[in-house]
Amino acid sequence: MIKIEKVSKRYGRKKSLNKVTLHVKQGEIVGLLGPNGAGKSTLLSILATITKPSSGEITIGGHRLKKKKSAIRELIGYVPQDIALWEELTVKENMRLFSKMTKQPITDDELKTLCKAVQLEGKWKEKVHSLSGGMKRKLNIAVALIHRPAVMLMDEPTVGIDLQSKMEIARYIKQLAREGKTVIYITHDMNEILGLCDRFAVLKEGELQFVGTMDEARDMTRQLNDEQVIYQLLHPTVQRDH
């Protein structure tokens, strides 16, 4: 579903991404892990057609990014790290406003069904500023799903919220994958890597250090403790020194 081939991104002399290659299958959840400044959000922004790559090739759903940007935008739902909602509007008004940005007509019943899927069915008439942090995160996801995208690009969608909301969002993302949606998911949460992602990729200083399952990561690092596995993937010199 997603093919990233030798993608690089420069900002002046600084290289944010360096020849990143990653393939993601339909219905797969792939986590993106790495320290701050590693290039994770830059990569997601490129996939979302917000940022233009300096070089490399990207194909999503059979469409080349260089040739079919508008077609790709129809395929993707982008969930930014920051809450992208109108705080003074109600849940209903936010959903209706975002639905008007899509090419296909969406009824209120369909929007309510989407709210129910993220457990916001009782909040339809409430203003966003009155919602909890977890509820805002759920609504952030719901608006990205209005146009029925095949791919979800999610930049730390559970950051700063309570454990129950995290678990509910994780369950819903798994359901989306079972329905065939492809998910790329930035996280710093070990539990999300272990419990949510089919595979994960480690970015450091713009370069891909690892792509695979946790079992493959354990074999590569020769560690059994999952925290040590991730630590060594993020600090490969530590592994070599020992």
JSON list of C-alpha atoms in Angstrom, two decimals:
[
{"chain": "A", "resi": 1, "resn": "MET", "atom": "CA", "xyz": [0.00, 0.00, 0.00]},
{"chain": "A", "resi": 2, "resn": "ILE", "atom": "CA", "xyz": [2.86, 2.40, 0.85]},
{"chain": "A", "resi": 3, "resn": "LYS", "atom": "CA", "xyz": [6.28, 2.29, -0.82]},
{"chain": "A", "resi": 4, "resn": "ILE", "atom": "CA", "xyz": [8.95, 4.74, 0.33]},
{"chain": "A", "resi": 5, "resn": "GLU", "atom": "CA", "xyz": [12.14, 4.47, -1.72]},
{"chain": "A", "resi": 6, "resn": "LYS", "atom": "CA", "xyz": [15.34, 6.31, -0.78]},
{"chain": "A", "resi": 7, "resn": "VAL", "atom": "CA", "xyz": [13.53, 9.42, 0.44]},
{"chain": "A", "resi": 8, "resn": "SER", "atom": "CA", "xyz": [15.66, 12.31, 1.65]},
{"chain": "A", "resi": 9, "resn": "LYS", "atom": "CA", "xyz": [14.75, 15.75, 2.94]},
{"chain": "A", "resi": 10, "resn": "ARG", "atom": "CA", "xyz": [17.09, 18.69, 3.40]},
{"chain": "A", "resi": 11, "resn": "TYR", "atom": "CA", "xyz": [16.48, 22.03, 5.09]},
{"chain": "A", "resi": 12, "resn": "GLY", "atom": "CA", "xyz": [19.39, 24.07, 3.85]},
{"chain": "A", "resi": 13, "resn": "ARG", "atom": "CA", "xyz": [22.51, 22.19, 4.90]},
{"chain": "A", "resi": 14, "resn": "LYS", "atom": "CA", "xyz": [20.65, 20.09, 7.46]},
{"chain": "A", "resi": 15, "resn": "LYS", "atom": "CA", "xyz": [19.53, 16.66, 6.31]},
{"chain": "A", "resi": 16, "resn": "SER", "atom": "CA", "xyz": [16.31, 15.69, 8.12]},
{"chain": "A", "resi": 17, "resn": "LEU", "atom": "CA", "xyz": [15.89, 12.38, 6.25]},
{"chain": "A", "resi": 18, "resn": "ASN", "atom": "CA", "xyz": [18.59, 10.39, 4.48]},
{"chain": "A", "resi": 19, "resn": "LYS", "atom": "CA", "xyz": [17.61, 7.78, 1.87]},
{"chain": "A", "resi": 20, "resn": "VAL", "atom": "CA", "xyz": [14.76, 6.24, 3.90]},
{"chain": "A", "resi": 21, "resn": "THR", "atom": "CA", "xyz": [13.23, 3.09, 2.40]},
{"chain": "A", "resi": 22, "resn": "LEU", "atom": "CA", "xyz": [10.13, 1.50, 3.93]},
{"chain": "A", "resi": 23, "resn": "HIS", "atom": "CA", "xyz": [7.30, -0.66, 2.54]},
{"chain": "A", "resi": 24, "resn": "VAL", "atom": "CA", "xyz": [3.99, -1.02, 4.40]},
{"chain": "A", "resi": 25, "resn": "LYS", "atom": "CA", "xyz": [1.34, -3.59, 3.44]},
{"chain": "A", "resi": 26, "resn": "GLN", "atom": "CA", "xyz": [-2.42, -3.01, 3.40]},
{"chain": "A", "resi": 27, "resn": "GLY", "atom": "CA", "xyz": [-3.95, -3.58, 6.83]},
{"chain": "A", "resi": 28, "resn": "GLU", "atom": "CA", "xyz": [-0.60, -3.31, 8.59]},
{"chain": "A", "resi": 29, "resn": "ILE", "atom": "CA", "xyz": [0.17, -1.08, 11.58]},
{"chain": "A", "resi": 30, "resn": "VAL", "atom": "CA", "xyz": [3.77, 0.13, 11.52]},
{"chain": "A", "resi": 31, "resn": "GLY", "atom": "CA", "xyz": [5.15, 2.15, 14.41]},
{"chain": "A", "resi": 32, "resn": "LEU", "atom": "CA", "xyz": [7.73, 4.90, 13.92]},
{"chain": "A", "resi": 33, "resn": "LEU", "atom": "CA", "xyz": [10.10, 5.20, 16.85]},
{"chain": "A", "resi": 34, "resn": "GLY", "atom": "CA", "xyz": [13.04, 7.52, 17.46]},
{"chain": "A", "resi": 35, "resn": "PRO", "atom": "CA", "xyz": [14.35, 10.42, 19.54]},
{"chain": "A", "resi": 36, "resn": "ASN", "atom": "CA", "xyz": [13.09, 13.95, 19.05]},
{"chain": "A", "resi": 37, "resn": "GLY", "atom": "CA", "xyz": [14.47, 15.40, 15.85]},
{"chain": "A", "resi": 38, "resn": "ALA", "atom": "CA", "xyz": [14.99, 11.98, 14.24]},
{"chain": "A", "resi": 39, "resn": "GLY", "atom": "CA", "xyz": [12.79, 12.84, 11.24]},
{"chain": "A", "resi": 40, "resn": "LYS", "atom": "CA", "xyz": [9.62, 10.97, 12.17]},
{"chain": "A", "resi": 41, "resn": "SER", "atom": "CA", "xyz": [7.22, 13.90, 11.82]},
{"chain": "A", "resi": 42, "resn": "THR", "atom": "CA", "xyz": [9.02, 15.04, 8.67]},
{"chain": "A", "resi": 43, "resn": "LEU", "atom": "CA", "xyz": [8.44, 11.63, 7.09]},
{"chain": "A", "resi": 44, "resn": "LEU", "atom": "CA", "xyz": [4.75, 11.68, 8.03]},
{"chain": "A", "resi": 45, "resn": "SER", "atom": "CA", "xyz": [4.43, 15.22, 6.70]},
{"chain": "A", "resi": 46, "resn": "ILE", "atom": "CA", "xyz": [5.92, 14.10, 3.37]},
{"chain": "A", "resi": 47, "resn": "LEU", "atom": "CA", "xyz": [3.52, 11.16, 3.17]},
{"chain": "A", "resi": 48, "resn": "ALA", "atom": "CA", "xyz": [0.64, 13.52, 3.95]},
{"chain": "A", "resi": 49, "resn": "THR", "atom": "CA", "xyz": [1.74, 15.71, 0.96]},
{"chain": "A", "resi": 50, "resn": "ILE", "atom": "CA", "xyz": [2.35, 18.66, 3.30]},
{"chain": "A", "resi": 51, "resn": "THR", "atom": "CA", "xyz": [6.13, 18.66, 2.83]},
{"chain": "A", "resi": 52, "resn": "LYS", "atom": "CA", "xyz": [7.94, 17.98, -0.43]},
{"chain": "A", "resi": 53, "resn": "PRO", "atom": "CA", "xyz": [10.83, 15.48, -0.34]},
{"chain": "A", "resi": 54, "resn": "SER", "atom": "CA", "xyz": [14.21, 16.60, -1.63]},
{"chain": "A", "resi": 55, "resn": "SER", "atom": "CA", "xyz": [14.71, 13.29, -3.42]},
{"chain": "A", "resi": 56, "resn": "GLY", "atom": "CA", "xyz": [13.38, 9.75, -3.58]},
{"chain": "A", "resi": 57, "resn": "GLU", "atom": "CA", "xyz": [10.14, 8.12, -4.66]},
{"chain": "A", "resi": 58, "resn": "ILE", "atom": "CA", "xyz": [6.87, 7.55, -2.79]},
{"chain": "A", "resi": 59, "resn": "THR", "atom": "CA", "xyz": [3.91, 5.47, -3.97]},
{"chain": "A", "resi": 60, "resn": "ILE", "atom": "CA", "xyz": [0.64, 5.18, -2.03]},
{"chain": "A", "resi": 61, "resn": "GLY", "atom": "CA", "xyz": [-2.16, 2.95, -3.26]},
{"chain": "A", "resi": 62, "resn": "GLY", "atom": "CA", "xyz": [-0.45, 2.65, -6.64]},
{"chain": "A", "resi": 63, "resn": "HIS", "atom": "CA", "xyz": [-0.20, 6.45, -7.09]},
{"chain": "A", "resi": 64, "resn": "ARG", "atom": "CA", "xyz": [3.19, 8.15, -7.38]},
{"chain": "A", "resi": 65, "resn": "LEU", "atom": "CA", "xyz": [3.44, 11.17, -5.11]},
{"chain": "A", "resi": 66, "resn": "LYS", "atom": "CA", "xyz": [5.21, 13.23, -7.79]},
{"chain": "A", "resi": 67, "resn": "LYS", "atom": "CA", "xyz": [2.42, 12.65, -10.31]},
{"chain": "A", "resi": 68, "resn": "LYS", "atom": "CA", "xyz": [-0.80, 12.05, -8.35]},
{"chain": "A", "resi": 69, "resn": "LYS", "atom": "CA", "xyz": [-0.71, 14.22, -5.24]},
{"chain": "A", "resi": 70, "resn": "SER", "atom": "CA", "xyz": [-4.44, 14.95, -5.27]},
{"chain": "A", "resi": 71, "resn": "ALA", "atom": "CA", "xyz": [-5.32, 11.25, -5.62]},
{"chain": "A", "resi": 72, "resn": "ILE", "atom": "CA", "xyz": [-3.06, 10.44, -2.68]},
{"chain": "A", "resi": 73, "resn": "ARG", "atom": "CA", "xyz": [-4.73, 13.11, -0.55]},
{"chain": "A", "resi": 74, "resn": "GLU", "atom": "CA", "xyz": [-8.03, 11.30, -1.06]},
{"chain": "A", "resi": 75, "resn": "LEU", "atom": "CA", "xyz": [-6.44, 8.10, 0.26]},
{"chain": "A", "resi": 76, "resn": "ILE", "atom": "CA", "xyz": [-4.92, 9.42, 3.48]},
{"chain": "A", "resi": 77, "resn": "GLY", "atom": "CA", "xyz": [-6.21, 10.54, 6.83]},
{"chain": "A", "resi": 78, "resn": "TYR", "atom": "CA", "xyz": [-3.69, 12.62, 8.78]},
{"chain": "A", "resi": 79, "resn": "VAL", "atom": "CA", "xyz": [-3.83, 12.91, 12.58]},
{"chain": "A", "resi": 80, "resn": "PRO", "atom": "CA", "xyz": [-1.32, 15.59, 13.70]},
{"chain": "A", "resi": 81, "resn": "GLN", "atom": "CA", "xyz": [0.27, 15.64, 17.13]},
{"chain": "A", "resi": 82, "resn": "ASP", "atom": "CA", "xyz": [-1.45, 18.92, 17.97]},
{"chain": "A", "resi": 83, "resn": "ILE", "atom": "CA", "xyz": [-5.22, 18.99, 18.39]},
{"chain": "A", "resi": 84, "resn": "ALA", "atom": "CA", "xyz": [-6.60, 20.30, 15.07]},
{"chain": "A", "resi": 85, "resn": "LEU", "atom": "CA", "xyz": [-10.12, 21.24, 16.16]},
{"chain": "A", "resi": 86, "resn": "TRP", "atom": "CA", "xyz": [-12.21, 24.38, 16.66]},
{"chain": "A", "resi": 87, "resn": "GLU", "atom": "CA", "xyz": [-12.48, 24.63, 20.45]},
{"chain": "A", "resi": 88, "resn": "GLU", "atom": "CA", "xyz": [-15.49, 26.99, 20.49]},
{"chain": "A", "resi": 89, "resn": "LEU", "atom": "CA", "xyz": [-17.55, 24.77, 18.20]},
{"chain": "A", "resi": 90, "resn": "THR", "atom": "CA", "xyz": [-19.46, 21.65, 19.22]},
{"chain": "A", "resi": 91, "resn": "VAL", "atom": "CA", "xyz": [-18.51, 18.13, 18.24]},
{"chain": "A", "resi": 92, "resn": "LYS", "atom": "CA", "xyz": [-21.34, 18.19, 15.69]},
{"chain": "A", "resi": 93, "resn": "GLU", "atom": "CA", "xyz": [-20.18, 21.51, 14.22]},
{"chain": "A", "resi": 94, "resn": "ASN", "atom": "CA", "xyz": [-16.58, 20.30, 13.95]},
{"chain": "A", "resi": 95, "resn": "MET", "atom": "CA", "xyz": [-17.65, 17.09, 12.24]},
{"chain": "A", "resi": 96, "resn": "ARG", "atom": "CA", "xyz": [-19.92, 18.96, 9.81]},
{"chain": "A", "resi": 97, "resn": "LEU", "atom": "CA", "xyz": [-17.20, 21.52, 9.05]},
{"chain": "A", "resi": 98, "resn": "PHE", "atom": "CA", "xyz": [-14.63, 18.85, 8.23]},
{"chain": "A", "resi": 99, "resn": "SER", "atom": "CA", "xyz": [-17.17, 16.88, 6.21]},
{"chain": "A", "resi": 100, "resn": "LYS", "atom": "CA", "xyz": [-17.66, 19.90, 3.92]},
{"chain": "A", "resi": 101, "resn": "MET", "atom": "CA", "xyz": [-13.97, 19.65, 2.96]},
{"chain": "A", "resi": 102, "resn": "THR", "atom": "CA", "xyz": [-14.50, 16.22, 1.40]},
{"chain": "A", "resi": 103, "resn": "LYS", "atom": "CA", "xyz": [-15.60, 15.50, -2.16]},
{"chain": "A", "resi": 104, "resn": "GLN", "atom": "CA", "xyz": [-18.22, 12.94, -1.16]},
{"chain": "A", "resi": 105, "resn": "PRO", "atom": "CA", "xyz": [-21.46, 13.85, 0.66]},
{"chain": "A", "resi": 106, "resn": "ILE", "atom": "CA", "xyz": [-21.59, 12.74, 4.31]},
{"chain": "A", "resi": 107, "resn": "THR", "atom": "CA", "xyz": [-24.85, 12.62, 6.28]},
{"chain": "A", "resi": 108, "resn": "ASP", "atom": "CA", "xyz": [-25.25, 13.51, 9.96]},
{"chain": "A", "resi": 109, "resn": "ASP", "atom": "CA", "xyz": [-26.12, 9.87, 10.64]},
{"chain": "A", "resi": 110, "resn": "GLU", "atom": "CA", "xyz": [-22.76, 8.81, 9.18]},
{"chain": "A", "resi": 111, "resn": "LEU", "atom": "CA", "xyz": [-20.97, 11.41, 11.28]},
{"chain": "A", "resi": 112, "resn": "LYS", "atom": "CA", "xyz": [-22.79, 10.23, 14.40]},
{"chain": "A", "resi": 113, "resn": "THR", "atom": "CA", "xyz": [-21.81, 6.63, 13.59]},
{"chain": "A", "resi": 114, "resn": "LEU", "atom": "CA", "xyz": [-18.19, 7.74, 13.40]},
{"chain": "A", "resi": 115, "resn": "CYS", "atom": "CA", "xyz": [-18.51, 9.51, 16.74]},
{"chain": "A", "resi": 116, "resn": "LYS", "atom": "CA", "xyz": [-19.99, 6.37, 18.25]},
{"chain": "A", "resi": 117, "resn": "ALA", "atom": "CA", "xyz": [-17.04, 4.34, 16.91]},
{"chain": "A", "resi": 118, "resn": "VAL", "atom": "CA", "xyz": [-14.65, 6.54, 18.93]},
{"chain": "A", "resi": 119, "resn": "GLN", "atom": "CA", "xyz": [-17.01, 6.53, 21.95]},
{"chain": "A", "resi": 120, "resn": "LEU", "atom": "CA", "xyz": [-18.19, 10.12, 21.62]},
{"chain": "A", "resi": 121, "resn": "GLU", "atom": "CA", "xyz": [-21.85, 9.42, 20.86]},
{"chain": "A", "resi": 122, "resn": "GLY", "atom": "CA", "xyz": [-23.00, 11.26, 24.00]},
{"chain": "A", "resi": 123, "resn": "LYS", "atom": "CA", "xyz": [-20.92, 14.36, 23.22]},
{"chain": "A", "resi": 124, "resn": "TRP", "atom": "CA", "xyz": [-22.53, 15.37, 19.90]},
{"chain": "A", "resi": 125, "resn": "LYS", "atom": "CA", "xyz": [-23.77, 18.77, 21.14]},
{"chain": "A", "resi": 126, "resn": "GLU", "atom": "CA", "xyz": [-20.92, 19.60, 23.52]},
{"chain": "A", "resi": 127, "resn": "LYS", "atom": "CA", "xyz": [-18.31, 22.24, 22.74]},
{"chain": "A", "resi": 128, "resn": "VAL", "atom": "CA", "xyz": [-14.81, 20.92, 22.18]},
{"chain": "A", "resi": 129, "resn": "HIS", "atom": "CA", "xyz": [-13.27, 23.08, 24.91]},
{"chain": "A", "resi": 130, "resn": "SER", "atom": "CA", "xyz": [-15.38, 21.22, 27.48]},
{"chain": "A", "resi": 131, "resn": "LEU", "atom": "CA", "xyz": [-14.09, 17.78, 26.45]},
{"chain": "A", "resi": 132, "resn": "SER", "atom": "CA", "xyz": [-11.32, 15.92, 28.26]},
{"chain": "A", "resi": 133, "resn": "GLY", "atom": "CA", "xyz": [-7.92, 15.53, 26.62]},
{"chain": "A", "resi": 134, "resn": "GLY", "atom": "CA", "xyz": [-8.71, 11.92, 25.72]},
{"chain": "A", "resi": 135, "resn": "MET", "atom": "CA", "xyz": [-12.02, 12.89, 24.10]},
{"chain": "A", "resi": 136, "resn": "LYS", "atom": "CA", "xyz": [-10.32, 15.60, 22.03]},
{"chain": "A", "resi": 137, "resn": "ARG", "atom": "CA", "xyz": [-7.78, 13.02, 20.82]},
{"chain": "A", "resi": 138, "resn": "LYS", "atom": "CA", "xyz": [-10.63, 10.69, 19.81]},
{"chain": "A", "resi": 139, "resn": "LEU", "atom": "CA", "xyz": [-12.37, 13.50, 17.93]},
{"chain": "A", "resi": 140, "resn": "ASN", "atom": "CA", "xyz": [-9.07, 14.37, 16.24]},
{"chain": "A", "resi": 141, "resn": "ILE", "atom": "CA", "xyz": [-9.02, 10.81, 14.90]},
{"chain": "A", "resi": 142, "resn": "ALA", "atom": "CA", "xyz": [-12.70, 10.86, 13.93]},
{"chain": "A", "resi": 143, "resn": "VAL", "atom": "CA", "xyz": [-12.37, 13.96, 11.73]},
{"chain": "A", "resi": 144, "resn": "ALA", "atom": "CA", "xyz": [-9.43, 12.33, 9.91]},
{"chain": "A", "resi": 145, "resn": "LEU", "atom": "CA", "xyz": [-11.69, 9.38, 9.05]},
{"chain": "A", "resi": 146, "resn": "ILE", "atom": "CA", "xyz": [-14.63, 11.37, 7.63]},
{"chain": "A", "resi": 147, "resn": "HIS", "atom": "CA", "xyz": [-13.61, 10.92, 3.99]},
{"chain": "A", "resi": 148, "resn": "ARG", "atom": "CA", "xyz": [-13.07, 7.15, 4.48]},
{"chain": "A", "resi": 149, "resn": "PRO", "atom": "CA", "xyz": [-9.30, 7.07, 3.88]},
{"chain": "A", "resi": 150, "resn": "ALA", "atom": "CA", "xyz": [-7.43, 3.83, 3.16]},
{"chain": "A", "resi": 151, "resn": "VAL", "atom": "CA", "xyz": [-4.31, 5.03, 4.99]},
{"chain": "A", "resi": 152, "resn": "MET", "atom": "CA", "xyz": [-4.01, 6.63, 8.44]},
{"chain": "A", "resi": 153, "resn": "LEU", "atom": "CA", "xyz": [-0.92, 8.70, 9.28]},
{"chain": "A", "resi": 154, "resn": "MET", "atom": "CA", "xyz": [-0.88, 9.28, 13.04]},
{"chain": "A", "resi": 155, "resn": "ASP", "atom": "CA", "xyz": [1.62, 11.51, 14.85]},
{"chain": "A", "resi": 156, "resn": "GLU", "atom": "CA", "xyz": [1.56, 10.56, 18.55]},
{"chain": "A", "resi": 157, "resn": "PRO", "atom": "CA", "xyz": [-2.26, 10.46, 18.70]},
{"chain": "A", "resi": 158, "resn": "THR", "atom": "CA", "xyz": [-2.32, 9.41, 22.37]},
{"chain": "A", "resi": 159, "resn": "VAL", "atom": "CA", "xyz": [0.26, 11.82, 23.80]},
{"chain": "A", "resi": 160, "resn": "GLY", "atom": "CA", "xyz": [-0.66, 13.32, 27.17]},
{"chain": "A", "resi": 161, "resn": "ILE", "atom": "CA", "xyz": [-3.90, 11.42, 27.80]},
{"chain": "A", "resi": 162, "resn": "ASP", "atom": "CA", "xyz": [-5.11, 8.94, 30.41]},
{"chain": "A", "resi": 163, "resn": "LEU", "atom": "CA", "xyz": [-4.47, 5.20, 30.22]},
{"chain": "A", "resi": 164, "resn": "GLN", "atom": "CA", "xyz": [-8.11, 4.24, 29.57]},
{"chain": "A", "resi": 165, "resn": "SER", "atom": "CA", "xyz": [-8.36, 6.60, 26.57]},
{"chain": "A", "resi": 166, "resn": "LYS", "atom": "CA", "xyz": [-5.05, 5.24, 25.26]},
{"chain": "A", "resi": 167, "resn": "MET", "atom": "CA", "xyz": [-6.38, 1.68, 25.47]},
{"chain": "A", "resi": 168, "resn": "GLU", "atom": "CA", "xyz": [-9.66, 2.63, 23.77]},
{"chain": "A", "resi": 169, "resn": "ILE", "atom": "CA", "xyz": [-7.84, 4.40, 20.93]},
{"chain": "A", "resi": 170, "resn": "ALA", "atom": "CA", "xyz": [-5.48, 1.43, 20.50]},
{"chain": "A", "resi": 171, "resn": "ARG", "atom": "CA", "xyz": [-8.45, -0.94, 20.26]},
{"chain": "A", "resi": 172, "resn": "TYR", "atom": "CA", "xyz": [-10.06, 1.25, 17.62]},
{"chain": "A", "resi": 173, "resn": "ILE", "atom": "CA", "xyz": [-6.88, 1.48, 15.56]},
{"chain": "A", "resi": 174, "resn": "LYS", "atom": "CA", "xyz": [-6.61, -2.32, 15.61]},
{"chain": "A", "resi": 175, "resn": "GLN", "atom": "CA", "xyz": [-10.20, -2.48, 14.38]},
{"chain": "A", "resi": 176, "resn": "LEU", "atom": "CA", "xyz": [-9.38, -0.09, 11.53]},
{"chain": "A", "resi": 177, "resn": "ALA", "atom": "CA", "xyz": [-6.47, -2.33, 10.52]},
{"chain": "A", "resi": 178, "resn": "ARG", "atom": "CA", "xyz": [-8.70, -5.41, 10.58]},
{"chain": "A", "resi": 179, "resn": "GLU", "atom": "CA", "xyz": [-11.02, -3.52, 8.21]},
{"chain": "A", "resi": 180, "resn": "GLY", "atom": "CA", "xyz": [-8.09, -3.08, 5.82]},
{"chain": "A", "resi": 181, "resn": "LYS", "atom": "CA", "xyz": [-6.80, 0.38, 6.70]},
{"chain": "A", "resi": 182, "resn": "THR", "atom": "CA", "xyz": [-3.03, 0.85, 6.67]},
{"chain": "A", "resi": 183, "resn": "VAL", "atom": "CA", "xyz": [-1.56, 2.74, 9.62]},
{"chain": "A", "resi": 184, "resn": "ILE", "atom": "CA", "xyz": [1.76, 4.48, 10.20]},
{"chain": "A", "resi": 185, "resn": "TYR", "atom": "CA", "xyz": [1.93, 5.48, 13.82]},
{"chain": "A", "resi": 186, "resn": "ILE", "atom": "CA", "xyz": [4.53, 7.67, 15.58]},
{"chain": "A", "resi": 187, "resn": "THR", "atom": "CA", "xyz": [4.94, 6.80, 19.25]},
{"chain": "A", "resi": 188, "resn": "HIS", "atom": "CA", "xyz": [7.36, 6.96, 22.17]},
{"chain": "A", "resi": 189, "resn": "ASP", "atom": "CA", "xyz": [5.26, 4.46, 24.14]},
{"chain": "A", "resi": 190, "resn": "MET", "atom": "CA", "xyz": [6.76, 0.98, 24.59]},
{"chain": "A", "resi": 191, "resn": "ASN", "atom": "CA", "xyz": [3.31, -0.51, 25.26]},
{"chain": "A", "resi": 192, "resn": "GLU", "atom": "CA", "xyz": [2.04, 0.77, 21.91]},
{"chain": "A", "resi": 193, "resn": "ILE", "atom": "CA", "xyz": [5.03, -0.74, 20.12]},
{"chain": "A", "resi": 194, "resn": "LEU", "atom": "CA", "xyz": [4.41, -4.10, 21.78]},
{"chain": "A", "resi": 195, "resn": "GLY", "atom": "CA", "xyz": [0.63, -4.20, 21.84]},
{"chain": "A", "resi": 196, "resn": "LEU", "atom": "CA", "xyz": [-0.45, -2.24, 18.79]},
{"chain": "A", "resi": 197, "resn": "CYS", "atom": "CA", "xyz": [2.13, -2.38, 16.01]},
{"chain": "A", "resi": 198, "resn": "ASP", "atom": "CA", "xyz": [2.69, -5.34, 13.68]},
{"chain": "A", "resi": 199, "resn": "ARG", "atom": "CA", "xyz": [6.18, -4.01, 12.94]},
{"chain": "A", "resi": 200, "resn": "PHE", "atom": "CA", "xyz": [8.13, -0.94, 13.91]},
{"chain": "A", "resi": 201, "resn": "ALA", "atom": "CA", "xyz": [10.82, 1.22, 12.33]},
{"chain": "A", "resi": 202, "resn": "VAL", "atom": "CA", "xyz": [13.54, 3.07, 14.22]},
{"chain": "A", "resi": 203, "resn": "LEU", "atom": "CA", "xyz": [14.70, 6.44, 12.89]},
{"chain": "A", "resi": 204, "resn": "LYS", "atom": "CA", "xyz": [17.80, 8.17, 14.22]},
{"chain": "A", "resi": 205, "resn": "GLU", "atom": "CA", "xyz": [19.28, 11.35, 12.79]},
{"chain": "A", "resi": 206, "resn": "GLY", "atom": "CA", "xyz": [17.19, 10.90, 9.66]},
{"chain": "A", "resi": 207, "resn": "GLU", "atom": "CA", "xyz": [18.35, 7.36, 8.93]},
{"chain": "A", "resi": 208, "resn": "LEU", "atom": "CA", "xyz": [16.43, 4.11, 9.29]},
{"chain": "A", "resi": 209, "resn": "GLN", "atom": "CA", "xyz": [18.23, 1.94, 11.83]},
{"chain": "A", "resi": 210, "resn": "PHE", "atom": "CA", "xyz": [15.80, -1.00, 11.92]},
{"chain": "A", "resi": 211, "resn": "VAL", "atom": "CA", "xyz": [12.52, -2.25, 10.46]},
{"chain": "A", "resi": 212, "resn": "GLY", "atom": "CA", "xyz": [10.86, -5.43, 11.70]},
{"chain": "A", "resi": 213, "resn": "THR", "atom": "CA", "xyz": [8.98, -7.19, 14.49]},
{"chain": "A", "resi": 214, "resn": "MET", "atom": "CA", "xyz": [9.95, -7.17, 18.14]},
{"chain": "A", "resi": 215, "resn": "ASP", "atom": "CA", "xyz": [11.08, -10.80, 17.83]},
{"chain": "A", "resi": 216, "resn": "GLU", "atom": "CA", "xyz": [13.40, -9.78, 14.98]},
{"chain": "A", "resi": 217, "resn": "ALA", "atom": "CA", "xyz": [14.67, -6.88, 17.08]},
{"chain": "A", "resi": 218, "resn": "ARG", "atom": "CA", "xyz": [15.42, -9.24, 19.98]},
{"chain": "A", "resi": 219, "resn": "ASP", "atom": "CA", "xyz": [17.38, -11.52, 17.65]},
{"chain": "A", "resi": 220, "resn": "MET", "atom": "CA", "xyz": [19.31, -8.60, 16.19]},
{"chain": "A", "resi": 221, "resn": "THR", "atom": "CA", "xyz": [20.26, -7.05, 19.54]},
{"chain": "A", "resi": 222, "resn": "ARG", "atom": "CA", "xyz": [20.59, -10.38, 21.40]},
{"chain": "A", "resi": 223, "resn": "GLN", "atom": "CA", "xyz": [18.50, -8.92, 24.21]},
{"chain": "A", "resi": 224, "resn": "LEU", "atom": "CA", "xyz": [15.44, -10.43, 25.88]},
{"chain": "A", "resi": 225, "resn": "ASN", "atom": "CA", "xyz": [14.37, -7.34, 27.83]},
{"chain": "A", "resi": 226, "resn": "ASP", "atom": "CA", "xyz": [12.23, -5.21, 25.51]},
{"chain": "A", "resi": 227, "resn": "GLU", "atom": "CA", "xyz": [13.41, -1.91, 26.99]},
{"chain": "A", "resi": 228, "resn": "GLN", "atom": "CA", "xyz": [17.01, -2.95, 26.39]},
{"chain": "A", "resi": 229, "resn": "VAL", "atom": "CA", "xyz": [16.10, -3.95, 22.82]},
{"chain": "A", "resi": 230, "resn": "ILE", "atom": "CA", "xyz": [14.72, -0.49, 22.07]},
{"chain": "A", "resi": 231, "resn": "TYR", "atom": "CA", "xyz": [17.60, 1.22, 23.87]},
{"chain": "A", "resi": 232, "resn": "GLN", "atom": "CA", "xyz": [20.19, -0.60, 21.79]},
{"chain": "A", "resi": 233, "resn": "LEU", "atom": "CA", "xyz": [18.33, 0.13, 18.56]},
{"chain": "A", "resi": 234, "resn": "LEU", "atom": "CA", "xyz": [18.36, 3.82, 19.47]},
{"chain": "A", "resi": 235, "resn": "HIS", "atom": "CA", "xyz": [21.99, 3.69, 20.66]},
{"chain": "A", "resi": 236, "resn": "PRO", "atom": "CA", "xyz": [23.73, 1.21, 18.35]},
{"chain": "A", "resi": 237, "resn": "THR", "atom": "CA", "xyz": [27.21, 2.29, 19.51]},
{"chain": "A", "resi": 238, "resn": "VAL", "atom": "CA", "xyz": [26.40, 0.94, 22.98]},
{"chain": "A", "resi": 239, "resn": "GLN", "atom": "CA", "xyz": [25.80, -2.49, 21.43]},
{"chain": "A", "resi": 240, "resn": "ARG", "atom": "CA", "xyz": [29.07, -2.37, 19.50]},
{"chain": "A", "resi": 241, "resn": "ASP", "atom": "CA", "xyz": [31.07, -1.25, 22.55]},
{"chain": "A", "resi": 242, "resn": "HIS", "atom": "CA", "xyz": [29.89, -4.25, 24.52]}
]
